[in-house]
Coordinates of C-alpha atoms in Angstrom, one line a residue:
Chain A
M1 CA -6.0 -30.6 32.7
A2 CA -4.2 -33.6 31.3
K3 CA -5.5 -34.5 27.9
R4 CA -7.2 -37.8 27.5
G5 CA -8.6 -39.4 24.4
V6 CA -12.3 -38.6 24.0
Q7 CA -14.4 -41.7 23.8
T8 CA -17.2 -41.7 21.3
S9 CA -19.1 -44.7 22.7
A10 CA -22.6 -45.5 21.7
T11 CA -23.4 -45.6 25.4
E12 CA -22.9 -41.9 26.0
G13 CA -25.0 -40.2 28.6
L14 CA -24.9 -39.8 32.3
P15 CA -27.1 -40.9 35.2
R16 CA -29.4 -38.0 36.0
R17 CA -28.1 -37.4 39.5
Q18 CA -24.5 -37.3 38.2
E19 CA -25.5 -35.0 35.4
R20 CA -27.2 -32.6 37.8
R21 CA -24.2 -32.5 40.0
L22 CA -21.9 -31.8 37.0
I23 CA -24.3 -29.0 35.9
D24 CA -24.1 -27.4 39.3
Q25 CA -20.3 -27.6 39.3
A26 CA -20.1 -26.3 35.7
R27 CA -22.3 -23.3 36.7
K28 CA -19.7 -22.5 39.3
G29 CA -17.0 -22.6 36.7
S30 CA -15.6 -26.1 37.1
E31 CA -13.6 -27.0 34.0
D32 CA -13.6 -30.7 34.9
A33 CA -17.4 -30.7 35.1
V34 CA -17.6 -29.0 31.7
E35 CA -15.2 -31.6 30.2
A36 CA -17.3 -34.4 31.7
L37 CA -20.4 -33.0 30.1
F38 CA -18.6 -32.6 26.8
R39 CA -17.4 -36.2 26.8
A40 CA -20.9 -37.4 27.5
Y41 CA -22.8 -35.5 25.0
W42 CA -20.8 -33.8 22.3
A43 CA -20.1 -36.8 20.0
R44 CA -23.8 -37.4 19.4
A45 CA -24.3 -33.7 18.6
Y46 CA -21.5 -33.9 16.1
R47 CA -22.9 -37.1 14.5
A48 CA -26.4 -35.6 14.1
A49 CA -25.0 -32.3 12.7
Q50 CA -22.8 -34.1 10.2
M51 CA -25.6 -36.3 9.1
V52 CA -27.8 -33.3 8.4
C53 CA -25.4 -30.9 6.8
R54 CA -23.1 -33.5 5.2
D55 CA -20.0 -31.3 5.8
P56 CA -17.8 -32.7 8.6
V57 CA -16.0 -29.4 9.1
A58 CA -19.2 -27.4 9.4
A59 CA -20.6 -30.1 11.6
E60 CA -17.7 -29.8 13.9
D61 CA -18.2 -26.1 14.3
I62 CA -21.9 -26.5 14.8
A63 CA -21.4 -29.1 17.5
Q64 CA -18.8 -27.0 19.3
E65 CA -20.9 -23.9 19.2
A66 CA -24.0 -25.8 20.3
F67 CA -22.2 -27.2 23.3
L68 CA -20.7 -23.8 24.2
A69 CA -24.1 -22.2 23.8
A70 CA -25.5 -24.7 26.3
I71 CA -22.7 -24.1 28.7
R72 CA -23.1 -20.3 28.6
R73 CA -26.8 -20.7 29.3
L74 CA -26.5 -23.0 32.2
D75 CA -27.7 -20.3 34.6
R76 CA -31.1 -20.4 32.7
F77 CA -31.2 -24.1 32.3
D78 CA -33.9 -26.0 34.2
R79 CA -32.0 -28.8 36.0
R80 CA -35.1 -30.9 36.1
R81 CA -34.7 -31.4 32.3
P82 CA -32.1 -33.6 30.8
F83 CA -29.0 -31.7 29.5
G84 CA -28.0 -34.0 26.7
P85 CA -31.2 -33.7 24.6
W86 CA -31.1 -29.9 25.0
V87 CA -27.6 -29.7 23.6
H88 CA -28.5 -32.1 20.8
R89 CA -31.6 -30.1 19.8
I90 CA -29.5 -27.0 19.6
A91 CA -27.0 -28.8 17.4
V92 CA -29.5 -30.3 15.0
N93 CA -31.5 -27.1 14.7
R94 CA -28.3 -25.2 13.9
A95 CA -27.4 -27.9 11.3
I96 CA -30.8 -27.5 9.7
D97 CA -30.4 -23.8 9.5
W98 CA -26.9 -24.1 8.1
T99 CA -28.2 -26.3 5.4
R100 CA -31.1 -24.0 4.6
A101 CA -28.8 -21.0 4.6
R102 CA -26.4 -22.6 2.2
A103 CA -29.3 -23.5 -0.1
L104 CA -30.4 -19.9 0.0
R105 CA -27.0 -18.6 -0.9
A106 CA -26.7 -21.2 -3.7
E107 CA -29.8 -19.7 -5.4
S108 CA -27.8 -16.6 -6.4
G109 CA -24.2 -17.8 -6.1
P110 CA -21.9 -20.2 -8.0
A111 CA -22.5 -23.9 -8.3
P112 CA -24.3 -25.2 -5.3
L113 CA -22.2 -27.1 -2.8
E114 CA -25.0 -29.5 -2.2
S115 CA -24.0 -31.4 -5.3
L116 CA -20.6 -32.4 -3.9
P117 CA -20.3 -35.7 -2.2
A118 CA -19.7 -35.9 1.5
R119 CA -16.0 -36.2 2.4
S120 CA -15.0 -39.6 3.7
D121 CA -12.7 -40.3 6.6
P122 CA -9.5 -41.9 5.3
G123 CA -9.4 -44.0 8.4
S124 CA -12.7 -45.6 7.9
G125 CA -14.1 -47.5 5.0
D126 CA -12.9 -50.9 6.0
D127 CA -16.6 -51.9 6.1
P128 CA -18.1 -51.4 2.6
R129 CA -21.6 -51.4 4.0
E130 CA -20.7 -48.7 6.5
Q131 CA -19.2 -46.6 3.7
G132 CA -22.2 -47.2 1.6
L133 CA -24.5 -46.2 4.4
A134 CA -22.7 -42.9 4.8
E135 CA -23.0 -42.2 1.1
A136 CA -26.6 -43.3 1.0
I137 CA -27.5 -41.0 3.8
G138 CA -25.7 -38.2 2.0
A139 CA -27.9 -38.8 -1.0
L140 CA -31.1 -38.2 0.9
S141 CA -32.9 -34.8 0.9
A142 CA -32.2 -32.4 3.8
E143 CA -35.6 -33.0 5.3
H144 CA -35.1 -36.8 5.3
R145 CA -31.6 -36.5 6.7
A146 CA -32.9 -34.3 9.5
V147 CA -35.6 -36.8 10.7
I148 CA -33.2 -39.8 10.4
A149 CA -30.6 -37.9 12.5
M150 CA -33.1 -37.0 15.1
R151 CA -34.7 -40.5 15.3
Y152 CA -31.6 -42.7 15.2
V153 CA -28.7 -40.6 16.3
L154 CA -30.4 -38.5 18.9
E155 CA -33.0 -41.1 19.7
M156 CA -35.9 -38.7 19.7
S157 CA -39.4 -40.1 19.4
P158 CA -41.5 -39.2 16.4
G159 CA -43.6 -37.1 18.7
E160 CA -40.6 -35.2 19.9
I161 CA -39.4 -34.7 16.4
A162 CA -42.8 -33.4 15.3
A163 CA -42.8 -30.9 18.2
E164 CA -39.3 -29.7 17.4
L165 CA -39.9 -29.3 13.7
G166 CA -43.4 -28.0 14.0
L167 CA -44.8 -30.8 11.9
P168 CA -47.7 -33.3 12.3
R169 CA -46.6 -36.6 13.7
G170 CA -48.0 -38.3 10.6
T171 CA -45.7 -36.2 8.4
V172 CA -42.7 -37.2 10.5
N173 CA -43.6 -40.9 10.4
S174 CA -44.0 -40.8 6.6
R175 CA -40.7 -38.9 6.1
L176 CA -39.0 -41.5 8.3
R177 CA -40.6 -44.4 6.3
R178 CA -39.6 -42.9 2.9
A179 CA -36.1 -42.1 4.1
L180 CA -35.6 -45.7 5.3
D181 CA -37.1 -47.1 2.1
R182 CA -34.8 -44.9 0.1
L183 CA -31.8 -46.0 2.1
E184 CA -32.7 -49.7 1.7
S185 CA -33.1 -49.3 -2.0
T186 CA -29.8 -47.4 -2.4
L187 CA -27.9 -49.9 -0.3
Q188 CA -29.4 -52.9 -2.1
S189 CA -28.8 -51.5 -5.6
G190 CA -25.2 -50.5 -4.7
E191 CA -25.8 -46.9 -5.9
V192 CA -23.6 -44.3 -4.3
A193 CA -23.7 -40.5 -4.4
G194 CA -21.3 -38.4 -6.3
Chain B
M1 CA -43.4 -52.8 18.9
S2 CA -41.4 -54.7 16.3
P3 CA -37.6 -55.0 16.9
P4 CA -35.4 -52.6 15.0
S5 CA -34.4 -53.7 11.5
K6 CA -30.8 -54.2 10.5
L7 CA -30.8 -50.8 8.8
E8 CA -32.2 -49.1 11.9
R9 CA -29.5 -50.8 14.1
E10 CA -26.9 -49.6 11.7
L11 CA -28.2 -46.0 11.8
T12 CA -28.2 -46.1 15.6
A13 CA -24.5 -47.3 15.5
Y14 CA -23.6 -44.7 12.8
R15 CA -20.3 -42.8 13.4
A16 CA -19.4 -39.6 11.7
P17 CA -16.1 -39.2 9.8
D18 CA -13.1 -38.4 11.9
E19 CA -15.2 -38.4 15.0
A20 CA -12.5 -39.0 17.6
R21 CA -10.2 -36.4 16.3
A22 CA -13.0 -33.9 15.9
A23 CA -13.9 -34.5 19.5
E24 CA -10.4 -33.8 20.7
R25 CA -10.3 -30.5 18.7
G26 CA -13.7 -29.6 20.1
L27 CA -12.7 -30.2 23.7
D28 CA -9.6 -28.1 23.1
V29 CA -11.8 -25.2 21.8
V30 CA -14.1 -25.5 24.8
R31 CA -11.3 -25.4 27.3
R32 CA -9.9 -22.3 25.8
S33 CA -13.3 -20.6 25.6
L34 CA -14.2 -21.0 29.2
P35 CA -13.7 -18.1 31.7
P36 CA -11.1 -18.7 34.5
E37 CA -12.2 -21.4 36.9
G38 CA -14.3 -20.0 39.7
Q39 CA -15.6 -17.0 37.7
Q40 CA -19.3 -17.3 37.3
T41 CA -20.7 -16.6 33.9
A42 CA -22.7 -13.4 34.0
R43 CA -26.4 -13.9 33.4
S44 CA -27.0 -12.6 30.0
G45 CA -29.9 -10.2 29.5
L46 CA -31.1 -7.9 26.8
R47 CA -29.0 -5.0 28.0
R48 CA -25.9 -6.7 29.5
R49 CA -23.6 -6.6 26.5
G50 CA -20.3 -6.3 28.2
A51 CA -20.0 -9.9 29.6
I52 CA -21.4 -11.3 26.3
A53 CA -18.8 -9.4 24.3
A54 CA -16.0 -10.9 26.5
V55 CA -17.2 -14.5 26.0
A56 CA -17.7 -13.8 22.3
A57 CA -14.2 -12.6 22.0
A58 CA -12.9 -15.8 23.6
L59 CA -15.1 -17.9 21.3
L60 CA -13.9 -16.1 18.2
A61 CA -10.3 -16.5 19.3
G62 CA -10.9 -20.2 19.7
L63 CA -12.4 -20.4 16.2
A64 CA -9.5 -18.5 14.7
L65 CA -7.0 -21.1 16.0
T66 CA -8.7 -24.2 14.7
P67 CA -8.9 -25.4 11.2
A68 CA -12.6 -25.9 11.7
G69 CA -12.9 -22.3 12.7
A70 CA -11.7 -21.1 9.4
S71 CA -14.6 -22.8 7.7
V72 CA -17.1 -20.9 9.9
R73 CA -15.3 -17.6 9.1
D74 CA -15.4 -18.5 5.4
W75 CA -19.1 -19.3 5.6
I76 CA -19.9 -16.0 7.4
A77 CA -17.7 -14.1 4.9
G78 CA -19.5 -15.9 2.0
A79 CA -22.9 -15.0 3.5
I80 CA -22.0 -11.3 3.5
D81 CA -19.9 -11.3 0.3
T82 CA -21.2 -8.2 -1.6
D83 CA -19.0 -8.8 -4.7
A84 CA -21.2 -11.5 -6.2
E85 CA -24.1 -10.4 -8.3
R86 CA -27.2 -10.2 -6.2
P87 CA -30.9 -9.5 -6.8
V88 CA -31.7 -5.8 -6.6
L89 CA -34.7 -4.7 -4.5
D90 CA -37.0 -3.9 -7.3
R91 CA -40.3 -4.8 -5.7
L92 CA -41.9 -5.8 -2.5
P93 CA -43.4 -9.2 -2.4
A94 CA -46.6 -7.8 -1.0
G95 CA -48.3 -4.4 -1.4
G96 CA -47.7 -1.4 0.8
Q97 CA -44.7 0.6 1.7
L98 CA -41.7 -0.2 3.9
L99 CA -40.2 2.2 6.3
S100 CA -36.5 2.0 7.1
S101 CA -33.9 3.9 9.1
S102 CA -30.2 3.9 9.5
R103 CA -27.8 6.4 11.2
R104 CA -27.9 8.3 7.9
G105 CA -31.6 8.8 7.7
S106 CA -35.0 7.3 7.1
W107 CA -36.5 6.0 3.8
V108 CA -39.8 5.0 2.4
I109 CA -39.7 2.1 -0.1
A110 CA -42.6 1.7 -2.4
E111 CA -44.1 -1.5 -3.7
D112 CA -42.1 -1.2 -7.0
G113 CA -38.9 -0.9 -5.1
S114 CA -38.5 2.9 -5.6
R115 CA -37.3 4.7 -2.6
R116 CA -37.5 8.2 -1.1
R117 CA -35.3 9.6 1.7
L118 CA -37.4 11.4 4.3
G119 CA -34.5 13.1 5.9
A120 CA -31.7 12.7 8.4
Y121 CA -33.8 10.9 11.0
Q122 CA -32.9 8.1 13.4
Q123 CA -36.3 6.3 13.8
A124 CA -39.6 6.4 12.0
S125 CA -43.1 5.1 12.5
W126 CA -46.1 5.0 10.1
S127 CA -49.4 6.6 10.9
P128 CA -52.3 4.0 10.8
S129 CA -53.2 4.8 7.2
G130 CA -49.7 5.6 6.0
L131 CA -50.6 9.2 5.4
F132 CA -47.9 10.5 7.8
V133 CA -44.7 9.3 9.4
A134 CA -43.5 10.2 12.9
V135 CA -39.7 10.7 12.8
V136 CA -37.2 11.1 15.5
R137 CA -33.9 13.0 15.6
G138 CA -32.3 13.5 19.1
N139 CA -34.9 15.2 21.2
L140 CA -37.1 16.2 18.3
L141 CA -40.3 14.5 17.3
T142 CA -41.6 15.5 13.9
A143 CA -44.5 14.5 11.7
V144 CA -43.8 14.4 8.0
E145 CA -45.6 13.3 4.9
P146 CA -44.3 10.3 3.0
D147 CA -42.6 12.7 0.6
G148 CA -40.7 14.2 3.5
D149 CA -42.6 17.5 3.8
E150 CA -42.8 18.5 7.5
R151 CA -46.2 19.0 9.1
W152 CA -45.2 19.8 12.7
S153 CA -42.3 19.3 15.1
L154 CA -41.8 19.5 18.8
S155 CA -38.8 19.5 21.1
A156 CA -38.9 17.2 24.1
E157 CA -36.8 17.5 27.3
G158 CA -35.1 14.1 26.9
R159 CA -34.0 12.0 23.9
V160 CA -37.1 10.9 21.9
A161 CA -37.7 7.2 21.1
D162 CA -40.4 4.8 19.9
P163 CA -43.2 7.0 18.6
V164 CA -46.4 5.0 18.2
W165 CA -49.6 6.2 16.6
A166 CA -53.0 5.3 18.0
G167 CA -55.1 3.5 15.4
P168 CA -57.1 3.7 13.3
S169 CA -57.6 7.4 13.7
G170 CA -54.0 8.5 14.3
F171 CA -55.3 11.2 16.7
R172 CA -52.7 10.5 19.4
I173 CA -49.0 9.6 19.4
A174 CA -47.3 8.1 22.4
Y175 CA -43.5 8.4 22.7
R176 CA -40.7 8.2 25.2
S177 CA -38.6 11.2 26.1
G178 CA -35.8 10.0 28.3
S179 CA -37.4 7.7 30.8
S180 CA -40.9 9.2 30.7
L181 CA -43.9 8.3 28.5
R182 CA -45.5 11.2 26.8
V183 CA -48.5 11.7 24.5
V184 CA -49.2 14.3 21.8
N185 CA -52.2 14.9 19.6
G186 CA -51.9 13.8 16.0
D187 CA -51.7 17.5 14.9
G188 CA -48.8 18.3 17.2
T189 CA -50.8 20.0 20.0
G190 CA -51.4 19.0 23.6
D191 CA -48.0 17.5 24.3
R192 CA -47.9 16.2 27.9
E193 CA -46.3 13.6 30.2
L194 CA -48.3 10.5 31.1
V195 CA -45.9 8.5 33.3
D196 CA -42.6 9.7 34.6
D197 CA -40.6 6.4 34.6
V198 CA -41.1 3.6 32.2
A199 CA -39.1 0.8 30.7
P200 CA -37.4 1.3 27.3
V201 CA -40.2 -0.6 25.6
A202 CA -42.4 0.9 22.9
A203 CA -45.9 1.6 24.1
A204 CA -48.9 -0.1 22.4
W205 CA -52.3 1.4 21.8
M206 CA -55.5 -0.4 22.3
P207 CA -57.2 -0.7 18.9
G208 CA -59.8 2.0 18.7
T209 CA -62.6 3.1 16.3
L210 CA -63.1 6.1 14.1
D211 CA -65.5 7.6 16.7
L212 CA -65.1 11.3 17.4
A213 CA -64.3 10.7 21.0
P214 CA -63.1 7.2 21.6
P215 CA -61.0 6.3 24.6
F216 CA -57.3 6.4 23.8
V217 CA -55.8 3.7 26.0
V218 CA -52.1 3.0 25.8
A219 CA -50.2 0.0 27.4
F220 CA -46.7 0.4 28.6
A221 CA -44.1 -1.4 30.7
E222 CA -42.8 -0.2 34.0
P223 CA -39.0 -0.3 34.6
D224 CA -39.3 -3.9 36.1
G225 CA -41.4 -5.0 33.1
R226 CA -44.8 -5.0 34.7
V227 CA -47.6 -4.1 32.3
R228 CA -49.9 -1.2 32.8
A229 CA -52.5 0.7 30.7
V230 CA -53.9 4.2 31.0
D231 CA -56.5 6.3 29.3
V232 CA -54.4 9.2 28.1
D233 CA -57.3 11.7 28.3
N234 CA -58.5 10.5 31.7
P235 CA -55.3 9.3 33.4
A236 CA -56.8 8.0 36.6
E237 CA -55.4 4.9 38.2
P238 CA -53.8 2.8 35.5
L239 CA -55.0 -0.7 34.7
K240 CA -52.6 -3.3 36.0
A241 CA -51.8 -6.7 34.7
P242 CA -50.8 -9.3 37.3
G243 CA -47.4 -8.9 38.7
W244 CA -46.0 -12.0 37.1
V245 CA -46.8 -10.7 33.6
R246 CA -43.6 -9.0 32.3
A247 CA -42.9 -7.5 29.0
E248 CA -39.8 -6.8 26.9
S249 CA -42.1 -6.0 24.0
L250 CA -45.7 -5.0 23.8
L251 CA -47.9 -5.5 20.8
W252 CA -51.5 -4.7 20.3
P253 CA -52.5 -5.6 16.7
S254 CA -55.4 -3.8 15.1
R255 CA -57.7 -6.8 15.3
G256 CA -56.2 -8.7 18.2
K257 CA -55.5 -8.7 21.9
L258 CA -52.6 -7.2 23.8
L259 CA -49.5 -9.4 23.7
A260 CA -46.8 -9.1 26.4
V261 CA -43.7 -10.7 25.1
S262 CA -40.9 -11.6 27.5
D263 CA -37.9 -14.0 27.3
S264 CA -39.9 -17.0 28.5
E265 CA -43.4 -16.6 27.2
V266 CA -46.0 -14.6 25.4
V267 CA -49.0 -13.6 27.5
V268 CA -52.2 -12.7 25.8
L269 CA -54.1 -10.1 27.7
S270 CA -57.7 -8.8 27.6
R271 CA -58.6 -5.1 27.4
S272 CA -58.7 -5.1 31.2
L273 CA -55.2 -6.7 31.2
R274 CA -56.4 -10.0 32.5
P275 CA -54.3 -12.9 31.2
R276 CA -56.1 -15.1 28.7
R277 CA -53.4 -17.4 27.4
R278 CA -49.7 -18.1 28.0
I279 CA -47.6 -19.3 25.1
P280 CA -44.2 -20.6 26.2
L281 CA -41.1 -19.7 24.2
P282 CA -38.1 -22.0 23.7
E283 CA -35.6 -22.4 26.5
A284 CA -33.2 -19.5 27.1
T285 CA -34.8 -17.1 24.5
Q286 CA -33.6 -13.5 24.5
I287 CA -36.0 -11.2 22.8
D288 CA -34.6 -8.6 20.4
D289 CA -37.7 -7.5 18.5
A290 CA -41.3 -8.6 18.0
A291 CA -44.1 -7.9 15.6
A292 CA -47.7 -9.0 15.2
S293 CA -49.8 -9.5 12.1
P294 CA -52.6 -7.1 11.7
S295 CA -55.1 -9.8 12.4
G296 CA -53.4 -10.5 15.7
R297 CA -53.3 -14.2 14.8
R298 CA -49.5 -14.4 14.2
L299 CA -46.5 -13.2 16.0
V300 CA -42.9 -13.1 14.9
I301 CA -40.0 -12.7 17.4
A302 CA -36.3 -12.0 16.6
A303 CA -34.3 -13.4 19.4
A304 CA -30.7 -14.2 20.2
G305 CA -29.9 -17.6 18.7
S306 CA -28.6 -20.8 20.1
S307 CA -25.1 -19.5 20.2
L308 CA -23.5 -16.1 20.6
G309 CA -23.4 -13.9 17.5
R310 CA -26.5 -15.5 16.0
S311 CA -30.2 -14.6 15.9
E312 CA -33.3 -16.6 15.1
L313 CA -36.8 -15.9 14.0
L314 CA -39.6 -17.5 16.0
L315 CA -43.1 -17.6 14.4
G316 CA -46.0 -18.0 16.7
R317 CA -49.7 -18.7 16.3
V318 CA -51.5 -16.7 18.9
A319 CA -55.2 -17.5 18.2
G320 CA -56.7 -20.9 18.0
S321 CA -56.8 -23.8 20.5
R322 CA -53.2 -24.7 20.0
S323 CA -51.0 -21.7 20.3
R324 CA -47.4 -22.5 19.6
V325 CA -44.1 -21.1 18.5
R326 CA -41.7 -22.5 16.0
R327 CA -38.3 -21.5 14.7
V328 CA -38.2 -20.2 11.1
F329 CA -34.7 -19.1 10.4
E330 CA -31.4 -18.5 12.2
V331 CA -28.6 -16.2 10.8
P332 CA -25.2 -15.1 11.9
G333 CA -25.4 -11.7 13.6
R334 CA -28.6 -10.1 14.5
Y335 CA -31.8 -9.2 12.7
G336 CA -32.2 -5.5 11.9
G337 CA -35.9 -4.9 12.4
I338 CA -38.9 -7.1 11.6
A339 CA -42.4 -6.3 10.3
F340 CA -45.4 -8.0 8.9
S341 CA -46.8 -7.0 5.5
P342 CA -50.2 -5.2 5.6
D343 CA -51.9 -8.5 4.4
G344 CA -50.2 -10.4 7.2
K345 CA -48.7 -13.0 4.7
W346 CA -45.1 -11.9 4.6
I347 CA -42.5 -11.0 7.2
A348 CA -39.7 -8.5 6.4
A349 CA -36.5 -9.0 8.3
G350 CA -33.3 -7.0 8.0
W351 CA -30.0 -8.9 8.2
P352 CA -27.2 -6.4 8.7
E353 CA -24.3 -8.8 8.6
A354 CA -25.3 -9.8 5.1
D355 CA -26.5 -6.3 4.1
S356 CA -29.7 -8.1 3.1
W357 CA -33.4 -7.8 3.6
L358 CA -35.2 -11.2 3.9
F359 CA -38.9 -11.6 3.0
I360 CA -40.3 -14.7 4.5
R361 CA -43.7 -16.1 3.7
P362 CA -44.5 -18.7 6.4
R363 CA -45.9 -22.0 5.0
A364 CA -49.6 -22.2 4.6
N365 CA -49.8 -25.6 6.3
R366 CA -47.5 -28.0 7.9
K367 CA -46.9 -30.0 4.7
S368 CA -45.6 -27.0 2.7
L369 CA -42.4 -25.0 3.1
D370 CA -41.6 -21.5 4.2
R371 CA -40.7 -19.3 1.2
I372 CA -37.8 -16.9 1.5
E373 CA -36.7 -14.2 -0.8
A374 CA -33.5 -12.3 -0.2
F375 CA -32.3 -8.9 -1.5
D376 CA -28.7 -8.0 -0.9
G377 CA -26.7 -4.8 -1.0
I378 CA -29.5 -3.0 0.7
G379 CA -27.2 -0.4 2.3
R380 CA -25.7 0.6 -1.0
Q381 CA -29.1 0.5 -2.8
L382 CA -30.8 2.8 -0.4
D383 CA -27.8 5.1 0.2
P384 CA -25.4 4.9 -2.7
G385 CA -23.5 7.9 -1.4
G386 CA -23.0 6.4 2.0
G387 CA -19.5 5.1 1.3
P388 CA -18.0 1.7 2.1
R389 CA -19.3 1.8 5.7
T390 CA -22.8 2.6 5.0
P391 CA -24.9 1.8 8.1
F392 CA -27.5 -0.8 7.6
P393 CA -31.1 0.5 7.1
E394 CA -33.2 -1.4 9.6
I395 CA -36.8 -2.2 8.9
E396 CA -39.1 -0.1 10.9
G397 CA -42.6 -0.8 9.5
W398 CA -44.6 -2.0 6.6
C399 CA -47.8 -0.1 5.9
C400 CA -50.9 -0.2 3.9
A401 CA -50.9 0.6 0.2
P402 CA -51.4 4.4 -0.5

């Protein structure tokens, strides 16, 4: 396959009929179909994973493995359900577990890595507000980052988030509210992490 | 609904660092991880390890070639690093005694963390009151006391597996010998075959009483997973669950109903094997192990995780109007045995890849957090003479306080 740049557009996603056709082709081993699904859904999985675990390198691995896990289980996948949200849920759950596992290791290991600021992309940062937003998100607690990622990156409803995390919907709503308030406060005061 | 705020719009438009280059790297890994075009991916199942191993090898090769892959290896290596100082298993978080087995033998671990090796056994199972342990070695089934003294032993025709004591009396033990299901009295007498062809699934006894002559009914799975139950002392026509009920694991807690656990759901069955409730499991679950709390209200399942080489714990509420399952924890590798504490408040889970035992106390309500305690270096602690490749002692059961 000739390599093409992978677009990371905010309008990712495929029409349902096209998606089902690609899934059928991917089940039969079509690399082109797998690549099309990747281009449609991987970026958002990566974004959500990075927002939760704050480590771009780990997020990249998590998003890769989530996508591959979904592809390997296509034979069990119910085509009537949307593929993208399935991949995204795998990725964000993995990212949450990674964050919890690292916190668990940090209890008996050396200095916890959670205290390090998130790495920044040398290519970005032209927009101070965008840079500040990334750092403000990094300063949130893991629980708040998770609900923010699921709500605004993966576009899950509060009810879907509640079902996924096993929480009451009210708890999800209050976590979202507190996270947004915290972000607003951080951005307005100009505080940054690290 | 009010329009999104500026902040919410910015969050929706959020981009991760180095996103475009990360996507290119990811696509490259995916391309190299796929099987040759036209070759269908084998349906993975609990026993089909060959195809999974091949894909896993391809995935690991991909990880080894990317800079990102190095971080995953480092994380896994860090998780199983045994050089750092780790907490010693000096107590159990709840009362009772743990039972554990590796290739080098079986151990009893007391509440204060002290341990006693029962002998060179491969599998072990507590009697209902913890007074005896049924242990397995090859085609031998033996009953021993918790200090290792042998009470009786029998030699079966086929390899012995999954001994299960009938509770609360302990007057019967069901076990598999080869592909057959057999039963023996608690004192070692009356060994006999019940069913000549069953699935490799541990049987489950219907909770009984301490009557002198209660019915001893045991549930088992046929080779295709269908659930049956038979009175071992009056083995007339077995009870049959509906054909759509399949089991990869059978659990019958002392105060609960029979649970048939499969990859897709948990079916709660009555004593006559009639389905009472169905609890769906997450998409594409692959059951590895399952355990129920003594009350029967909670269920924990160890399953293959969202990607190869990982396992997750699922915690389910069985009773109540809203039965549901949630994910508790996912780890690299697999879980090495799971068990509820006698009080039903803690879950013990072995984690071979990290040489650790995890003790998890599920949150009391939705607003609190799960509590997790980890003890590392378990292999060396239980078997200091085992050498650098000490096999991991898997958790087999957690019994009542003596």
